[in-house]
Each structure stands twice: as C-alpha cells, then as structure tokens.
CSV table of C-alpha atoms and ligand atoms in Angstrom, one decimal:
chain,number,residue,atom,x,y,z
I,241,UNK,CA,186.6,45.9,166.3
I,242,UNK,CA,188.4,48.9,167.9
I,243,UNK,CA,192.1,49.5,167.3
I,244,UNK,CA,194.3,49.4,170.4
I,245,UNK,CA,198.1,50.1,170.9
I,246,UNK,CA,200.3,47.0,171.5
I,247,UNK,CA,203.9,48.1,172.3
I,248,UNK,CA,205.1,44.5,172.2
I,249,UNK,CA,204.0,44.1,168.5
I,250,UNK,CA,205.3,47.6,167.6
I,251,UNK,CA,201.9,48.4,166.1
I,252,UNK,CA,198.2,48.8,166.7
I,253,UNK,CA,195.9,45.7,166.6
I,254,UNK,CA,192.2,44.9,166.7
I,255,UNK,CA,190.6,44.0,170.0
I,256,UNK,CA,186.9,43.5,170.9
I,257,UNK,CA,186.9,46.3,173.5
I,258,UNK,CA,188.1,49.9,173.6
I,259,UNK,CA,191.5,50.7,175.1
I,260,UNK,CA,191.3,51.2,178.9
I,261,UNK,CA,194.2,50.9,181.3
I,262,UNK,CA,194.6,50.3,185.0
I,263,UNK,CA,196.6,52.8,187.2
I,264,UNK,CA,199.1,50.2,188.1
I,265,UNK,CA,200.0,46.9,186.5
I,266,UNK,CA,201.0,43.6,188.1
I,267,UNK,CA,204.1,42.3,186.3
I,268,UNK,CA,206.9,39.8,186.8
I,269,UNK,CA,210.3,38.8,185.5
I,270,UNK,CA,211.4,35.2,185.5
I,271,UNK,CA,215.1,34.4,184.8
I,272,UNK,CA,215.0,31.1,183.0
I,273,UNK,CA,218.7,30.7,183.3
I,274,UNK,CA,218.2,30.1,187.0
I,275,UNK,CA,215.1,27.8,187.2
I,276,UNK,CA,215.9,24.4,188.5
I,277,UNK,CA,212.5,22.9,188.0
I,278,UNK,CA,212.0,22.1,191.7
I,279,UNK,CA,208.2,23.0,191.5
I,280,UNK,CA,208.3,24.7,194.9
I,281,UNK,CA,206.4,27.6,193.3
I,282,UNK,CA,203.8,25.1,191.9
I,283,UNK,CA,203.2,23.6,195.3
I,284,UNK,CA,203.1,27.0,197.1
I,285,UNK,CA,200.3,28.0,194.8
I,286,UNK,CA,198.5,24.7,195.0
I,287,UNK,CA,198.5,24.6,198.8
I,288,UNK,CA,197.1,28.2,198.9
I,289,UNK,CA,194.4,28.2,196.2
I,290,UNK,CA,193.7,24.9,194.4
I,291,UNK,CA,193.6,22.1,196.9
I,292,UNK,CA,189.8,21.6,196.9
I,293,UNK,CA,187.5,19.2,195.2
I,294,UNK,CA,187.1,20.0,191.5
I,295,UNK,CA,190.4,21.7,191.3
I,296,UNK,CA,192.5,18.6,190.6
I,297,UNK,CA,193.6,19.7,187.2
I,298,UNK,CA,194.2,23.4,188.1
I,299,UNK,CA,197.8,24.3,188.2
I,300,UNK,CA,197.7,28.0,188.2
I,301,UNK,CA,201.5,27.9,188.5
I,302,UNK,CA,203.2,25.2,186.5
I,303,UNK,CA,206.8,24.6,185.4
I,304,UNK,CA,207.2,22.7,182.1
I,305,UNK,CA,210.4,21.4,180.4
I,306,UNK,CA,210.8,22.9,177.0
I,307,UNK,CA,210.7,22.0,174.1
I,308,UNK,CA,208.5,19.0,174.7
I,309,UNK,CA,206.7,19.7,177.9
I,310,UNK,CA,203.6,21.8,178.3
I,311,UNK,CA,200.4,22.0,180.4
I,312,UNK,CA,198.0,21.3,178.9
I,313,UNK,CA,199.8,19.0,176.5
I,314,UNK,CA,201.3,20.9,173.5
I,315,UNK,CA,199.4,24.0,174.3
I,316,UNK,CA,201.8,26.4,172.5
I,317,UNK,CA,202.7,24.2,169.5
I,318,UNK,CA,199.0,23.7,168.9
I,319,UNK,CA,198.1,27.3,168.9
I,320,UNK,CA,201.1,28.3,166.9
I,321,UNK,CA,200.0,25.8,164.3
I,322,UNK,CA,196.5,27.3,164.2
I,323,UNK,CA,197.9,30.8,163.8
I,324,UNK,CA,200.2,29.6,161.0
I,325,UNK,CA,197.3,28.0,159.2
I,326,UNK,CA,195.1,31.1,159.7
I,327,UNK,CA,197.8,33.4,158.4
I,328,UNK,CA,198.8,32.9,154.8
I,329,UNK,CA,201.6,35.5,155.1
I,330,UNK,CA,203.4,33.9,158.0
I,331,UNK,CA,204.2,34.9,161.6
I,332,UNK,CA,207.0,37.3,160.9
I,333,UNK,CA,208.7,40.2,162.6
I,334,UNK,CA,210.2,42.8,160.3
I,335,UNK,CA,213.7,44.2,160.9
I,336,UNK,CA,212.4,47.1,162.9
I,337,UNK,CA,210.8,44.8,165.4
I,338,UNK,CA,207.2,45.1,164.1
I,339,UNK,CA,205.1,42.0,164.0
I,340,UNK,CA,203.6,41.5,160.6
I,341,UNK,CA,201.6,38.4,161.2
I,342,UNK,CA,198.1,38.1,162.7
I,343,UNK,CA,197.3,38.0,166.5
I,344,UNK,CA,194.8,35.6,167.9
I,345,UNK,CA,192.2,38.4,167.7
I,346,UNK,CA,192.9,39.3,164.1
I,347,UNK,CA,193.0,35.6,163.0
I,348,UNK,CA,189.6,35.0,164.7
I,349,UNK,CA,188.2,38.1,163.0
I,350,UNK,CA,189.5,37.0,159.6
I,351,UNK,CA,188.0,33.6,160.1
I,352,UNK,CA,184.6,34.7,161.5
I,353,UNK,CA,181.6,34.5,159.1
I,354,UNK,CA,179.3,37.0,160.7
I,355,UNK,CA,178.4,37.7,164.3
I,356,UNK,CA,178.7,35.1,167.1
I,357,UNK,CA,182.1,33.8,166.0
I,358,UNK,CA,185.1,33.4,168.3
I,359,UNK,CA,186.7,36.6,169.5
I,360,UNK,CA,190.1,35.0,170.0
I,361,UNK,CA,191.6,32.1,168.0
I,362,UNK,CA,191.9,29.2,170.4
I,363,UNK,CA,190.8,25.6,171.2
I,364,UNK,CA,189.4,23.7,174.1
I,365,UNK,CA,191.9,21.1,175.4
I,366,UNK,CA,190.6,17.6,176.0
I,367,UNK,CA,190.5,15.9,179.4
I,368,UNK,CA,193.6,13.9,178.3
I,369,UNK,CA,195.5,17.1,177.6
I,370,UNK,CA,194.9,18.3,181.2
I,371,UNK,CA,195.6,14.9,182.8
I,372,UNK,CA,199.4,15.1,183.3
I,373,UNK,CA,200.9,18.4,184.5
I,374,UNK,CA,204.5,17.6,183.9
I,375,UNK,CA,204.9,15.1,181.0
I,376,UNK,CA,208.3,15.2,179.4
I,377,UNK,CA,209.9,16.7,182.5
I,378,UNK,CA,213.7,17.2,182.0
I,379,UNK,CA,213.6,15.7,178.5
I,380,UNK,CA,216.3,17.2,176.2
I,381,UNK,CA,216.4,17.4,172.5
I,382,UNK,CA,219.0,17.7,169.8
I,383,UNK,CA,222.7,16.6,169.6
I,384,UNK,CA,224.1,13.3,168.5
I,385,UNK,CA,224.3,10.5,170.9
I,386,UNK,CA,226.8,8.5,168.9
I,387,UNK,CA,229.6,6.8,171.0
I,388,UNK,CA,232.5,8.8,169.6
I,389,UNK,CA,230.9,12.1,169.8
I,390,UNK,CA,228.9,11.7,173.0
I,391,UNK,CA,226.3,14.4,173.2
I,392,UNK,CA,227.8,16.3,170.2
I,393,UNK,CA,229.8,18.7,172.4
I,394,UNK,CA,226.7,19.5,174.3
I,395,UNK,CA,228.1,22.1,176.6
I,396,UNK,CA,229.5,24.6,174.1
I,397,UNK,CA,228.0,28.1,174.3
I,398,UNK,CA,226.5,30.1,172.7
I,399,UNK,CA,224.1,27.2,171.8
I,400,UNK,CA,224.2,23.7,173.4
I,401,UNK,CA,223.5,21.0,170.9
I,402,UNK,CA,221.6,19.0,173.5
I,403,UNK,CA,219.2,21.2,175.4
I,404,UNK,CA,216.1,21.8,177.4
I,405,UNK,CA,215.0,24.4,179.9
I,406,UNK,CA,212.4,25.0,182.5
I,407,UNK,CA,209.6,27.4,181.7
I,408,UNK,CA,207.7,28.6,184.8
I,409,UNK,CA,204.3,29.9,184.0
I,410,UNK,CA,201.4,31.7,185.7
I,411,UNK,CA,198.6,33.9,184.3
I,412,UNK,CA,200.2,36.9,182.6
I,413,UNK,CA,197.4,39.3,183.7
I,414,UNK,CA,197.5,40.5,180.1
I,415,UNK,CA,196.8,44.0,179.0
I,416,UNK,CA,194.4,42.7,176.4
I,417,UNK,CA,193.3,39.4,177.9
I,418,UNK,CA,192.1,36.6,175.5
I,419,UNK,CA,190.0,35.2,178.3
I,420,UNK,CA,188.2,38.5,178.9
I,421,UNK,CA,187.7,39.1,175.2
I,422,UNK,CA,186.1,35.6,174.8
I,423,UNK,CA,183.7,35.7,177.7
I,424,UNK,CA,180.1,36.1,176.5
I,425,UNK,CA,178.9,36.9,180.0
I,426,UNK,CA,181.3,39.7,180.6
I,427,UNK,CA,182.3,37.9,183.8
I,428,UNK,CA,186.0,38.7,183.5
I,429,UNK,CA,187.5,42.0,184.5
I,430,UNK,CA,190.8,43.7,185.0
I,431,UNK,CA,191.2,45.6,188.2
I,432,UNK,CA,191.9,49.3,188.0
I,433,UNK,CA,194.2,49.3,191.0
I,434,UNK,CA,196.7,46.7,189.9
I,435,UNK,CA,195.6,45.2,186.5
I,436,UNK,CA,195.0,41.8,188.0
I,437,UNK,CA,192.5,39.8,185.8
I,438,UNK,CA,189.7,38.1,187.8
I,439,UNK,CA,186.7,36.0,187.0
I,440,UNK,CA,183.5,37.1,188.8
I,441,UNK,CA,182.2,33.8,190.1
I,442,UNK,CA,178.6,35.1,190.4
I,443,UNK,CA,178.4,36.0,186.7
I,444,UNK,CA,180.3,33.0,185.3
I,445,UNK,CA,178.1,30.3,183.8
I,446,UNK,CA,180.9,27.9,182.9
I,447,UNK,CA,180.7,28.2,179.1
I,448,UNK,CA,184.5,27.7,179.1
I,449,UNK,CA,185.0,30.4,176.4
I,450,UNK,CA,187.9,31.8,178.5
I,451,UNK,CA,189.5,28.3,178.6
I,452,UNK,CA,189.3,28.4,174.8
I,453,UNK,CA,190.3,32.0,174.3
I,454,UNK,CA,193.3,32.2,176.7
I,455,UNK,CA,196.3,31.5,174.4
I,456,UNK,CA,198.4,30.5,177.5
I,457,UNK,CA,195.7,28.1,178.8
I,458,UNK,CA,195.7,29.7,182.2
I,459,UNK,CA,191.9,29.7,182.7
I,460,UNK,CA,190.5,26.4,184.1
I,461,UNK,CA,187.0,24.9,184.3
I,462,UNK,CA,185.9,23.5,187.7
I,463,UNK,CA,183.2,20.8,187.3
I,464,UNK,CA,182.1,20.9,191.0
I,465,UNK,CA,181.0,24.6,190.7
I,466,UNK,CA,180.4,24.7,187.0
I,467,UNK,CA,182.4,27.9,186.7
I,468,UNK,CA,185.9,28.8,185.5
I,469,UNK,CA,188.7,29.8,187.8
I,470,UNK,CA,192.2,31.3,187.3
I,471,UNK,CA,195.2,32.8,189.0
I,472,UNK,CA,194.0,35.6,191.3
I,473,UNK,CA,197.5,37.2,191.5
I,474,UNK,CA,197.4,36.6,195.3
I,475,UNK,CA,195.5,39.9,195.4
I,476,UNK,CA,195.2,40.1,199.2
I,477,UNK,CA,199.0,40.0,199.4
I,478,UNK,CA,199.4,42.6,196.6
I,479,UNK,CA,196.9,44.8,198.5
I,480,UNK,CA,199.3,44.6,201.5
I,481,UNK,CA,196.8,42.7,203.7
I,482,UNK,CA,199.5,40.3,205.1
I,483,UNK,CA,200.7,42.1,208.2
I,484,UNK,CA,203.3,39.4,208.9
I,485,UNK,CA,205.1,40.5,205.7
I,486,UNK,CA,204.6,44.3,206.1
I,487,UNK,CA,203.2,45.6,209.4
I,488,UNK,CA,202.5,48.9,207.6
I,489,UNK,CA,200.4,47.2,204.9
I,490,UNK,CA,202.7,47.5,201.9
I,491,UNK,CA,202.3,45.3,198.8
I,492,UNK,CA,203.8,41.8,199.0
I,493,UNK,CA,204.8,39.4,196.3
I,494,UNK,CA,202.6,36.4,195.5
I,495,UNK,CA,203.1,33.0,197.1
I,496,UNK,CA,204.8,31.5,194.0
I,497,UNK,CA,207.2,34.3,193.8
I,498,UNK,CA,208.0,34.3,197.6
I,499,UNK,CA,208.7,30.6,197.6
I,500,UNK,CA,211.1,30.4,194.6
I,501,UNK,CA,214.1,28.4,195.6
I,502,UNK,CA,216.1,29.3,192.5
I,503,UNK,CA,215.7,33.0,193.1
I,504,UNK,CA,214.5,33.3,189.5
I,505,UNK,CA,211.5,35.6,190.2
I,506,UNK,CA,211.0,39.3,190.7
I,507,UNK,CA,207.5,40.7,190.9
I,508,UNK,CA,206.6,44.3,190.5
I,509,UNK,CA,203.8,46.9,190.1
I,510,UNK,CA,204.4,49.5,187.4
I,511,UNK,CA,202.6,52.7,187.0
I,512,UNK,CA,200.6,53.0,183.7
I,513,UNK,CA,199.8,56.1,181.8
I,514,UNK,CA,196.4,56.8,180.2
I,515,UNK,CA,197.7,55.7,176.8
I,516,UNK,CA,198.8,52.3,178.3
I,517,UNK,CA,202.5,53.0,178.3
I,518,UNK,CA,204.4,52.3,181.5
I,519,UNK,CA,205.5,55.5,183.3
I,520,UNK,CA,209.1,56.2,182.7
I,521,UNK,CA,210.6,54.9,186.0
I,522,UNK,CA,214.2,53.6,185.4
I,523,UNK,CA,214.6,53.2,189.2
I,524,UNK,CA,211.7,50.7,189.3
I,525,UNK,CA,213.4,47.3,188.9
I,526,UNK,CA,210.6,45.9,186.7
I,527,UNK,CA,210.6,49.0,184.4
I,528,UNK,CA,214.4,48.9,184.3
I,529,UNK,CA,214.5,45.2,183.2
I,530,UNK,CA,211.6,45.3,180.8
I,531,UNK,CA,211.5,48.8,179.3
I,532,UNK,CA,214.8,50.5,179.8
I,533,UNK,CA,217.1,47.5,179.1
I,534,UNK,CA,214.7,45.1,177.5
I,535,UNK,CA,216.6,42.2,179.0
I,536,UNK,CA,213.4,40.5,180.0
I,537,UNK,CA,210.9,39.7,177.1
I,538,UNK,CA,207.2,38.7,176.9
I,539,UNK,CA,206.2,35.1,176.3
I,540,UNK,CA,204.8,34.7,172.7
I,541,UNK,CA,204.1,38.4,172.2
I,542,UNK,CA,202.8,37.5,168.7
I,543,UNK,CA,199.6,36.2,170.4
I,544,UNK,CA,198.7,39.8,170.9
I,545,UNK,CA,197.4,39.8,174.5
I,546,UNK,CA,200.3,42.0,175.7
I,547,UNK,CA,201.3,39.7,178.5
I,548,UNK,CA,202.7,41.2,181.7
I,549,UNK,CA,205.0,38.3,182.4
I,550,UNK,CA,208.6,38.6,181.1
I,551,UNK,CA,211.5,36.2,180.8
I,552,UNK,CA,215.2,36.5,180.6
I,553,UNK,CA,215.8,33.9,177.9
I,554,UNK,CA,218.0,30.8,178.5
I,555,UNK,CA,221.5,31.4,177.2
I,556,UNK,CA,222.2,27.9,175.7
I,557,UNK,CA,219.0,27.4,173.6
I,558,UNK,CA,219.0,27.6,169.8
I,559,UNK,CA,218.1,31.2,168.8
I,560,UNK,CA,215.4,30.4,166.3
I,561,UNK,CA,213.4,28.6,169.0
I,562,UNK,CA,213.9,31.5,171.4
I,563,UNK,CA,212.9,34.1,168.8
I,564,UNK,CA,209.7,32.2,168.2
I,565,UNK,CA,209.0,32.1,171.9
I,566,UNK,CA,210.1,35.6,173.0
I,567,UNK,CA,210.2,37.7,169.9
I,568,UNK,CA,212.9,39.6,168.1
I,569,UNK,CA,214.7,41.0,171.3
I,570,UNK,CA,216.4,37.8,172.1
I,571,UNK,CA,219.9,38.6,170.8
I,572,UNK,CA,220.1,41.9,172.6
I,573,UNK,CA,218.8,40.5,175.8
I,574,UNK,CA,221.3,37.7,175.9
I,575,UNK,CA,224.2,39.9,174.9
I,576,UNK,CA,223.5,42.1,177.9
I,577,UNK,CA,222.8,39.2,180.3
I,578,UNK,CA,226.0,37.5,179.4
I,579,UNK,CA,228.1,40.5,180.4
I,580,UNK,CA,225.9,42.6,182.8
I,581,UNK,CA,227.1,46.1,183.5
I,582,UNK,CA,227.2,47.6,187.0
I,583,UNK,CA,223.6,48.6,187.1
I,584,UNK,CA,222.2,45.4,185.6
I,585,UNK,CA,224.2,43.2,187.9
I,586,UNK,CA,222.9,45.2,190.9
I,587,UNK,CA,219.3,44.8,189.8
I,588,UNK,CA,219.8,41.1,189.3
I,589,UNK,CA,220.6,40.8,193.0
I,590,UNK,CA,217.0,41.9,193.9
I,591,UNK,CA,215.4,38.6,192.7
I,592,UNK,CA,213.9,37.0,195.8
I,593,UNK,CA,215.7,39.4,198.1
I,594,UNK,CA,212.4,40.6,199.8
I,595,UNK,CA,208.9,39.4,200.1
I,596,UNK,CA,207.7,43.0,199.8
I,597,UNK,CA,207.3,44.3,196.3
I,598,UNK,CA,210.3,46.6,195.4
I,599,UNK,CA,209.2,49.9,193.8
I,600,UNK,CA,212.5,51.6,193.7
I,601,UNK,CA,216.2,50.7,193.8
I,602,UNK,CA,219.4,52.7,194.4
I,603,UNK,CA,223.0,51.7,194.1
I,604,UNK,CA,225.7,52.7,196.6
I,605,UNK,CA,229.0,52.4,194.7
I,606,UNK,CA,231.8,50.2,196.0
I,607,UNK,CA,235.3,49.3,194.9
I,608,UNK,CA,236.2,47.2,191.8
I,609,UNK,CA,236.8,43.6,192.9
I,610,UNK,CA,237.3,41.7,189.6
I,611,UNK,CA,237.7,41.8,185.9
I,612,UNK,CA,236.5,38.8,183.9
I,613,UNK,CA,236.9,38.1,180.2
I,614,UNK,CA,233.7,37.1,178.6
I,615,UNK,CA,232.8,35.7,175.1
I,616,UNK,CA,229.4,37.2,174.2
I,617,UNK,CA,226.7,35.2,172.3
I,618,UNK,CA,227.6,37.3,169.2
I,619,UNK,CA,231.2,35.9,169.4
I,620,UNK,CA,232.7,39.2,170.4
I,621,UNK,CA,234.9,39.4,173.5
I,622,UNK,CA,234.2,41.8,176.4
I,623,UNK,CA,235.6,42.5,179.8
I,624,UNK,CA,233.2,42.4,182.6
I,625,UNK,CA,234.2,44.8,185.4
I,626,UNK,CA,232.7,43.7,188.8
I,627,UNK,CA,232.3,46.3,191.6
I,628,UNK,CA,231.3,45.5,195.1
I,629,UNK,CA,228.3,47.8,195.0
I,630,UNK,CA,225.4,47.7,197.5
I,631,UNK,CA,221.9,47.7,196.1
I,632,UNK,CA,219.1,49.0,198.1
I,633,UNK,CA,215.4,48.3,197.5
I,634,UNK,CA,212.4,50.3,198.7
I,635,UNK,CA,208.8,49.4,199.2
I,636,UNK,CA,205.8,51.5,198.0
I,637,UNK,CA,206.0,53.7,201.1
I,638,UNK,CA,209.7,54.3,200.4
I,639,UNK,CA,210.9,52.2,203.4
I,640,UNK,CA,214.1,50.3,202.8
I,641,UNK,CA,213.4,46.5,202.6
I,642,UNK,CA,216.6,45.2,200.9
I,643,UNK,CA,220.3,46.0,201.3
I,644,UNK,CA,222.5,43.6,199.5
I,645,UNK,CA,226.1,43.6,198.3
I,646,UNK,CA,227.4,42.1,195.1
I,647,UNK,CA,230.1,40.1,197.0
I,648,UNK,CA,228.5,37.8,199.4
I,649,UNK,CA,230.0,38.5,202.9
I,650,UNK,CA,232.0,35.5,204.3
I,651,UNK,CA,231.6,34.4,207.9
I,652,UNK,CA,234.1,32.1,209.6
I,653,UNK,CA,232.6,29.3,211.5
I,654,UNK,CA,233.4,29.1,215.1
I,655,UNK,CA,236.0,26.3,215.9
I,656,UNK,CA,233.5,24.4,218.0
I,657,UNK,CA,231.3,24.0,215.0
I,658,UNK,CA,233.9,23.2,212.4
I,659,UNK,CA,232.4,19.9,211.3
I,660,UNK,CA,228.8,20.4,212.0
I,661,UNK,CA,226.0,21.3,209.7
H,833,SF4,S1,197.2,34.7,180.6
H,833,SF4,FE1,195.2,33.9,179.9
H,833,SF4,S2,193.9,33.8,181.7
H,833,SF4,FE2,195.7,35.2,182.1
H,833,SF4,S3,194.9,37.3,181.6
H,833,SF4,FE3,196.0,36.5,179.8
H,833,SF4,S4,194.4,35.6,178.6
H,833,SF4,FE4,193.5,35.8,180.6
H,834,SF4,S1,210.4,27.6,192.7
H,834,SF4,FE1,211.7,28.9,191.3
H,834,SF4,S2,213.4,27.5,190.8
H,834,SF4,FE2,211.8,26.2,191.6
H,834,SF4,S3,210.6,25.5,189.8
H,834,SF4,FE3,209.6,27.4,190.6
H,834,SF4,S4,210.4,29.1,189.4
H,834,SF4,FE4,211.9,27.3,189.1
C-alpha cells in the first residue's frame, strides 16, 4: 500500500491509492454548542434528495444524541471496538499530537491474509441497525438522580455530570475516503474541482463494499436500483447553478447548511496545494477556524480518512469522551471558544449569515462595548473584551455578501404594534 500524508494524524499512513488532491476542498464546521436537535437540516436534505422509493433508510444528514444515539445504531462504538481489538497497542495519541494506533486501513492490512481482503476495517450494519434513525434522542447519561442531590449538580461547568449533546452528521467528503478505497468497481471518485465524493451510478453494482468501508456509515444501499448512494454535497449549488441565490453564479451552501435554525453551520471551500495541505489563507473563515486556530476539530480523526467535516466540541461534556471523538485538540479548542478574542468572535458571527459560500472575511474595528470575567475550562480566569466590530464576508468573486455587527442593532416597535406579534 502507498504511504500518504495525513495531517490530522500527525504522520503518514497506508492507503490503497497514491496521494492525489483536488484543487479545492468542500469543508464544513458545525458548532455543537449551538445545535438544538430540531432536525430541520435532516428534512431539508430528505426533501431534496432522498424522498423516493428505496431511499426510506437513507438519511444523508442525520442528527443523533450522544452518547447513546447513532445512525445506524451504535455505528461508532462498534467500529471503535473493532479497532481496539485489531490494535494490540491501543488507540493512543502521543503528547506531540501524533496518533500511534492503527487507522481503519492499517488495521485491515494487518488482518488481511493475502489479496482480496478488506481495504478498510468495517462492518455491514443489519436491517435492524438502519431501521430507526433517531433512537435515544435527547437521552442523557451520568450524574446521580438521588433525591437529595438531584442531578448531581448537573449544570456546573466545565463538565456537567448529567449530559448529552446533538451531533449533526453528513458525509465528510474525506481526503482518503474509506468508501472509495473499498469499492472493487472503482465506481467512487473525488471531484477535482471541489473534492466532493460521488458514486458513479453506472459503474456501481451494489456490492455494498462502500457501506462496509465508510467508517461514518454515510454510504447507503438502495434496493430498488441495486446500487449505493450517498450525500452529493448538493454539487449543483456548490457549482453556483442556483441563480436565485447568486445571480452571478457564485458557489452556494448546501441545503442542510442553508436551513440550519440553530446557526451552527458554516460551509466553505478551501484551496488545496499539490501536497494536500490547505493553502495558507487566514482570511478564509474555514481555514481560520480549522487550521489557524484549530478551534474546530475532525470527527474521529483516528479512523484515518482525513474527514473534511469539523466540530467545535460541546463545552459541558467529559473531556475523555471528547478526546476519543475529536482527538487531542479538545482542551485548546474549548479554552479559545470559552473566551473568544476579537477575531474569533467576529468569525463566529458568519455562521448562517449568508447562503453563498464565504471565501474571505474582513473586520472593521468598532468601539469596546463590554468586559466580561470568564472562568476557562482549565480553571484559569480571563477577561473577555467585547468590541462592536463589523465583520464582512465575500463570495468567490469578491462581492460582499455579509455585513454583520457584534452587537445586534435594536429597533423600537411602532406604538401601533406594541402588543402584536
Ligand atoms: S464519510 Fe464515508 S461516504 Fe463520505 S467520503 Fe468519507 S468514507 Fe466516503
Ligand atoms: S438544523 Fe441546525 S440546529 Fe437544527 S438539528 Fe440541524 S444542525 Fe442542529
């Protein structure tokens, strides 16, 4: 197997194909602290792409309540268990942030006995696993429910003793997709123009190897066509085909992003160099959050697919759980998110501020409006200074699409409407 660079692991890893990278990469950041589990994103996707016969169990976008929820049932716990069993030295990160365990590709290679084996460690969920998309919704864990000590002081930061959180998921349009690696028909490809991963319906023969090999379980089998299907990244919108959103044909966010009620989502396109690293572009909000500040982290980076979906972790959840899910950057991400500086606070305003993809932001400085004392997750105290800055967002053509201030402007309702809504 060739060796490829994986920046999320801090090392090279084996992958069945040589390294090859798109010019631009579809990427997104979800802020789990803001998700209310309303499933508007889920239904926006459903009503666009998966409303037909044979697609009943296809939820290209789903929102599950962690720690118990998952679609298909227990997808992550099951694969983590398989990786643990395959890897006698444990799934560990060293203190320099390098992953020392085995990825799904390395574990499959270690297990294979000659040609024809699995390319990526995985399993095929049963029909029962696919049946219920939102089992364990809003179900918490932890704490003591004794009368005297109701909920065990559940609302104390930095970690709540009773907790759950909503994890919104779509295909991560991975740099090294497990689905693509597993397909014996070479029916899966990654587009050069935006890194979106697609299944060629003419080549697919429905062997379901992608369903088995995607560690995130985001490839689905359709019995009516006997082929597999997956999230297509709303590519016509990303190509700028929706003239209602941009009359000049600029890239637009996907349906699930555009519909998000909690304003937890920001989508981006980042320029990729030939060696696979993201071009240094601190003025691109996606690059700023993921690479410059590392306040948004990949989901289960240890799987090794280099997912391009990133999450700001939930502040109140036990850290060992979060480190297992998002890797070793959790403490630093939460420390920054709990007391955002001027620039970070400005970029956080861009979530769901425009349906067009924002390629660049600028900040116009405003006056200081507040000072707030904050206790950081580490226990240290800090003073957050809040400025009424204006953040501007620009589309691919450099046209201004967002202008938003930190302080929301107030409007006084006309006396004639004082009691009306
Ligand atoms: S999340 Fe799964 S389906 Fe999507 S690109 Fe990665 S491996 Fe393929
Ligand atoms: S629409 Fe947004 S807030 Fe609602 S469930 Fe989806 S990601 Fe969460």
